[in-house]
């Protein structure tokens, strides 16, 4: 588990926010939901990209560009409870070809480590829906090394057969400013697949996600899922 040691002073090159876990962020157990965690990471990512690039999200869209997450790996120690004050940080990691990495860590206000995440993003051309070249305003940031988790694997073993399936249609409120299903909503969908007693019997440790293709409003996805050796596999198909 790669969660850097907590420091009272924000380390150089790291961008941090502090917030309280509120009612709208929790699931039935009283702890932060995975989808809410993803939305907070999305919020800090947008702020960080805007800060480092000198471009607001609106200015980036005006250029016909947007940031899109491709892979992410979340390592959990525990999910915070309602009312807890937490600190979430983000910083640049090593980049791959056409992929920009960002690392995250979350702590309680007292410095207890809660989770660490590594994610890979690409810059997308809104018109062609393909990878775009980096704009001139974008600064090249040197990666920061703090003892963070490794970048997410770009491949994962999946089962050949799935025992269960369900369908979901993308609603208007699930669309983000890129015009497609918000990435955090996939994780909401996954939590809805879980049994009501899941969190009383199990504790999620690692969540690996690959985003392959976008879903637009009104489009329907088939979710296939199964359990093997304490691992839940979910595959969404247009």
Short mmCIF file of C-alpha atoms in Angstrom, two decimals:
data_model
loop_
_atom_site.label_atom_id
_atom_site.label_comp_id
_atom_site.label_asym_id
_atom_site.label_seq_id
_atom_site.Cartn_x
_atom_site.Cartn_y
_atom_site.Cartn_z
CA UNK A 1 0.00 0.00 0.00
CA UNK A 2 1.62 3.25 -1.06
CA UNK A 3 0.21 6.05 1.07
CA UNK A 4 2.81 8.78 1.73
CA UNK A 5 3.36 9.88 5.30
CA UNK A 6 1.09 12.71 6.37
CA UNK A 7 2.66 16.11 7.00
CA UNK A 8 0.97 19.08 8.62
CA UNK A 9 2.48 21.35 5.99
CA UNK A 10 1.34 20.76 2.41
CA UNK A 11 4.38 19.34 0.52
CA UNK A 12 5.74 21.41 -2.35
CA UNK A 13 4.06 20.55 -5.66
CA UNK A 14 1.03 18.98 -3.95
CA UNK A 15 -2.43 20.54 -4.20
CA UNK A 16 -4.79 19.87 -1.28
CA UNK A 17 -8.39 20.44 -0.26
CA UNK A 18 -10.12 19.81 3.07
CA UNK A 19 -13.79 18.93 3.45
CA UNK A 20 -16.31 17.19 5.69
CA UNK A 21 -18.06 13.94 4.84
CA UNK A 22 -21.71 14.99 4.49
CA UNK A 23 -25.02 13.15 4.21
CA UNK A 24 -25.03 13.20 0.42
CA UNK A 25 -21.61 11.48 0.31
CA UNK A 26 -22.44 8.38 2.36
CA UNK A 27 -24.03 5.00 1.67
CA UNK A 28 -26.34 3.00 3.94
CA UNK A 29 -23.44 2.11 6.25
CA UNK A 30 -22.79 5.76 7.10
CA UNK A 31 -19.45 5.71 5.30
CA UNK A 32 -18.37 7.54 2.17
CA UNK A 33 -19.53 5.78 -0.99
CA UNK A 34 -17.06 4.83 -3.72
CA UNK A 35 -18.91 7.09 -6.17
CA UNK A 36 -18.68 10.06 -3.80
CA UNK A 37 -14.96 9.44 -3.38
CA UNK A 38 -14.57 9.45 -7.16
CA UNK A 39 -16.49 12.74 -7.40
CA UNK A 40 -14.19 14.40 -4.86
CA UNK A 41 -11.16 13.18 -6.81
CA UNK A 42 -12.77 14.55 -9.97
CA UNK A 43 -13.31 17.92 -8.29
CA UNK A 44 -9.70 18.23 -7.11
CA UNK A 45 -8.41 17.00 -10.48
CA UNK A 46 -10.25 19.74 -12.36
CA UNK A 47 -8.93 22.37 -9.95
CA UNK A 48 -5.39 21.03 -10.22
CA UNK A 49 -5.39 20.80 -14.03
CA UNK A 50 -6.78 24.33 -14.25
CA UNK A 51 -4.16 25.64 -11.84
CA UNK A 52 -1.18 24.02 -13.57
CA UNK A 53 -2.32 24.65 -17.15
CA UNK A 54 -3.48 28.21 -16.70
CA UNK A 55 -6.70 27.12 -18.39
CA UNK A 56 -10.12 26.88 -16.81
CA UNK A 57 -12.40 24.02 -17.78
CA UNK A 58 -14.46 26.46 -19.84
CA UNK A 59 -11.36 27.75 -21.65
CA UNK A 60 -10.29 24.20 -22.42
CA UNK A 61 -13.72 23.38 -23.82
CA UNK A 62 -13.55 26.55 -25.93
CA UNK A 63 -10.48 25.03 -27.57
CA UNK A 64 -12.47 21.86 -28.23
CA UNK A 65 -10.52 19.90 -25.60
CA UNK A 66 -11.28 18.07 -22.37
CA UNK A 67 -9.55 15.83 -19.86
CA UNK A 68 -10.71 12.21 -19.82
CA UNK A 69 -9.71 9.56 -17.30
CA UNK A 70 -8.64 6.24 -18.85
CA UNK A 71 -7.42 4.05 -15.97
CA UNK A 72 -7.51 4.35 -12.22
CA UNK A 73 -6.47 2.19 -9.30
CA UNK A 74 -7.88 2.97 -5.84
CA UNK A 75 -6.28 1.38 -2.76
CA UNK A 76 -8.41 1.67 0.36
CA UNK A 77 -7.47 1.40 4.02
CA UNK A 78 -10.93 2.50 5.14
CA UNK A 79 -13.73 4.79 3.98
CA UNK A 80 -14.38 7.83 6.22
CA UNK A 81 -17.64 8.21 8.14
CA UNK A 82 -20.21 10.97 8.06
CA UNK A 83 -18.99 14.02 9.97
CA UNK A 84 -15.28 13.23 9.63
CA UNK A 85 -12.99 15.99 8.39
CA UNK A 86 -10.62 14.77 5.67
CA UNK A 87 -7.74 16.11 3.57
CA UNK A 88 -7.38 15.08 -0.07
CA UNK A 89 -4.19 15.76 -2.03
CA UNK A 90 -3.17 15.43 -5.69
CA UNK A 91 0.19 15.68 -7.47
CA UNK A 92 1.76 14.73 -10.83
CA UNK A 93 3.30 11.30 -11.27
CA UNK A 94 5.29 9.84 -14.14
CA UNK A 95 3.62 10.20 -17.53
CA UNK A 96 3.23 7.61 -20.26
CA UNK A 97 2.93 8.29 -24.00
CA UNK A 98 -0.14 10.55 -24.46
CA UNK A 99 -1.18 9.79 -20.87
CA UNK A 100 -0.83 12.13 -17.91
CA UNK A 101 -0.68 10.57 -14.46
CA UNK A 102 -1.99 12.00 -11.22
CA UNK A 103 -1.58 10.56 -7.74
CA UNK A 104 -3.99 11.08 -4.85
CA UNK A 105 -3.92 10.47 -1.10
CA UNK A 106 -6.59 11.06 1.52
CA UNK A 107 -6.18 11.40 5.29
CA UNK A 108 -8.26 12.32 8.30
CA UNK A 109 -7.64 15.76 9.79
CA UNK A 110 -5.48 13.97 12.39
CA UNK A 111 -3.29 12.42 9.70
CA UNK A 112 -4.68 8.87 9.59
CA UNK A 113 -4.15 7.49 6.04
CA UNK A 114 -7.40 6.48 4.33
CA UNK A 115 -6.64 5.79 0.67
CA UNK A 116 -4.20 6.27 -2.20
CA UNK A 117 -5.01 6.35 -5.91
CA UNK A 118 -3.08 6.47 -9.17
CA UNK A 119 -4.86 7.53 -12.37
CA UNK A 120 -4.01 8.04 -16.02
CA UNK A 121 -5.67 10.77 -18.12
CA UNK A 122 -5.65 11.71 -21.77
CA UNK A 123 -6.49 14.98 -23.48
CA UNK A 124 -9.43 14.46 -25.85
CA UNK A 125 -10.45 16.40 -28.94
CA UNK A 126 -14.18 17.06 -28.47
CA UNK A 127 -14.83 17.01 -32.21
CA UNK A 128 -12.99 13.86 -33.25
CA UNK A 129 -13.30 12.15 -29.82
CA UNK A 130 -9.66 11.10 -30.17
CA UNK A 131 -6.41 11.96 -28.38
CA UNK A 132 -5.44 15.63 -28.78
CA UNK A 133 -2.07 17.36 -28.77
CA UNK A 134 -1.07 19.26 -25.65
CA UNK A 135 -1.96 22.97 -25.83
CA UNK A 136 0.89 25.49 -25.68
CA UNK A 137 -0.32 26.85 -22.35
CA UNK A 138 0.07 23.46 -20.68
CA UNK A 139 3.07 23.39 -18.41
CA UNK A 140 5.27 20.30 -18.25
CA UNK A 141 5.42 19.37 -14.58
CA UNK A 142 8.14 17.20 -13.11
CA UNK A 143 6.79 14.13 -11.31
CA UNK A 144 6.83 14.21 -7.52
CA UNK A 145 7.92 11.09 -5.64
CA UNK A 146 6.40 10.65 -2.17
CA UNK A 147 6.14 6.88 -1.77
CA UNK A 148 2.92 6.73 -3.77
CA UNK A 149 1.29 3.65 -5.34
CA UNK A 150 2.41 2.41 -8.73
CA UNK A 151 0.55 3.55 -11.83
CA UNK A 152 -2.47 1.36 -12.63
CA UNK A 153 -1.96 -1.78 -14.68
CA UNK A 154 -3.14 -1.32 -18.25
CA UNK A 155 -4.36 -4.91 -18.43
CA UNK A 156 -6.30 -7.08 -16.02
CA UNK A 157 -7.48 -10.66 -16.13
CA UNK A 158 -11.24 -10.95 -16.55
CA UNK A 159 -13.38 -14.11 -16.38
CA UNK A 160 -14.77 -15.65 -19.56
CA UNK A 161 -18.21 -16.27 -18.07
CA UNK A 162 -20.43 -13.90 -16.04
CA UNK A 163 -23.24 -15.22 -13.82
CA UNK A 164 -25.38 -12.08 -13.57
CA UNK A 165 -26.32 -9.11 -15.69
CA UNK A 166 -28.47 -5.99 -15.62
CA UNK A 167 -29.12 -3.00 -17.88
CA UNK A 168 -28.81 0.73 -17.18
CA UNK A 169 -29.80 3.69 -19.34
CA UNK A 170 -27.87 6.94 -18.96
CA UNK A 171 -30.08 9.69 -17.54
CA UNK A 172 -29.76 13.46 -17.98
CA UNK A 173 -28.46 14.05 -14.44
CA UNK A 174 -25.65 11.52 -14.97
CA UNK A 175 -24.10 13.51 -17.86
CA UNK A 176 -21.04 15.69 -17.22
CA UNK A 177 -19.69 18.74 -19.06
CA UNK A 178 -17.95 16.46 -21.59
CA UNK A 179 -21.37 15.34 -22.77
CA UNK A 180 -21.03 11.75 -21.60
CA UNK A 181 -21.73 9.63 -18.52
CA UNK A 182 -19.74 10.99 -15.59
CA UNK A 183 -16.98 8.54 -14.65
CA UNK A 184 -18.02 8.48 -11.01
CA UNK A 185 -21.49 7.25 -12.00
CA UNK A 186 -20.02 3.93 -13.16
CA UNK A 187 -18.96 3.37 -9.56
CA UNK A 188 -22.45 4.28 -8.34
CA UNK A 189 -23.78 1.63 -10.71
CA UNK A 190 -21.36 -0.94 -9.33
CA UNK A 191 -22.38 -0.22 -5.73
CA UNK A 192 -26.00 -0.78 -6.71
CA UNK A 193 -25.03 -4.30 -7.82
CA UNK A 194 -23.84 -5.15 -4.30
CA UNK A 195 -25.99 -7.08 -1.87
CA UNK A 196 -27.51 -5.06 1.00
CA UNK A 197 -25.25 -6.82 3.52
CA UNK A 198 -22.06 -6.43 1.48
CA UNK A 199 -20.40 -3.80 3.67
CA UNK A 200 -21.20 -5.66 6.88
CA UNK A 201 -19.32 -8.71 5.61
CA UNK A 202 -16.62 -7.29 3.32
CA UNK A 203 -14.21 -4.37 3.16
CA UNK A 204 -13.14 -3.19 -0.32
CA UNK A 205 -9.34 -3.03 -0.61
CA UNK A 206 -8.59 -2.29 -4.26
CA UNK A 207 -10.70 -0.95 -7.13
CA UNK A 208 -9.27 -1.06 -10.67
CA UNK A 209 -11.19 0.64 -13.48
CA UNK A 210 -10.55 0.96 -17.21
CA UNK A 211 -12.76 3.41 -19.12
CA UNK A 212 -12.87 2.20 -22.73
CA UNK A 213 -15.66 4.11 -24.46
CA UNK A 214 -17.99 6.93 -23.50
CA UNK A 215 -21.74 6.60 -23.00
CA UNK A 216 -24.10 9.42 -24.04
CA UNK A 217 -27.47 10.42 -22.61
CA UNK A 218 -30.21 7.88 -23.41
CA UNK A 219 -27.77 5.12 -24.36
CA UNK A 220 -28.07 1.78 -22.61
CA UNK A 221 -25.30 -0.38 -21.18
CA UNK A 222 -25.46 -4.01 -20.14
CA UNK A 223 -23.56 -4.69 -16.91
CA UNK A 224 -22.21 -8.22 -16.53
CA UNK A 225 -20.77 -9.17 -13.19
CA UNK A 226 -19.58 -12.15 -11.17
CA UNK A 227 -17.59 -13.04 -8.05
CA UNK A 228 -14.43 -15.16 -8.02
CA UNK A 229 -12.19 -15.65 -4.96
CA UNK A 230 -13.37 -12.52 -3.13
CA UNK A 231 -13.00 -10.42 -6.31
CA UNK A 232 -15.94 -8.74 -8.03
CA UNK A 233 -15.59 -8.40 -11.80
CA UNK A 234 -17.84 -5.99 -13.70
CA UNK A 235 -17.85 -5.35 -17.42
CA UNK A 236 -20.04 -2.76 -19.09
CA UNK A 237 -21.05 -3.32 -22.72
CA UNK A 238 -22.78 -0.77 -24.96
#
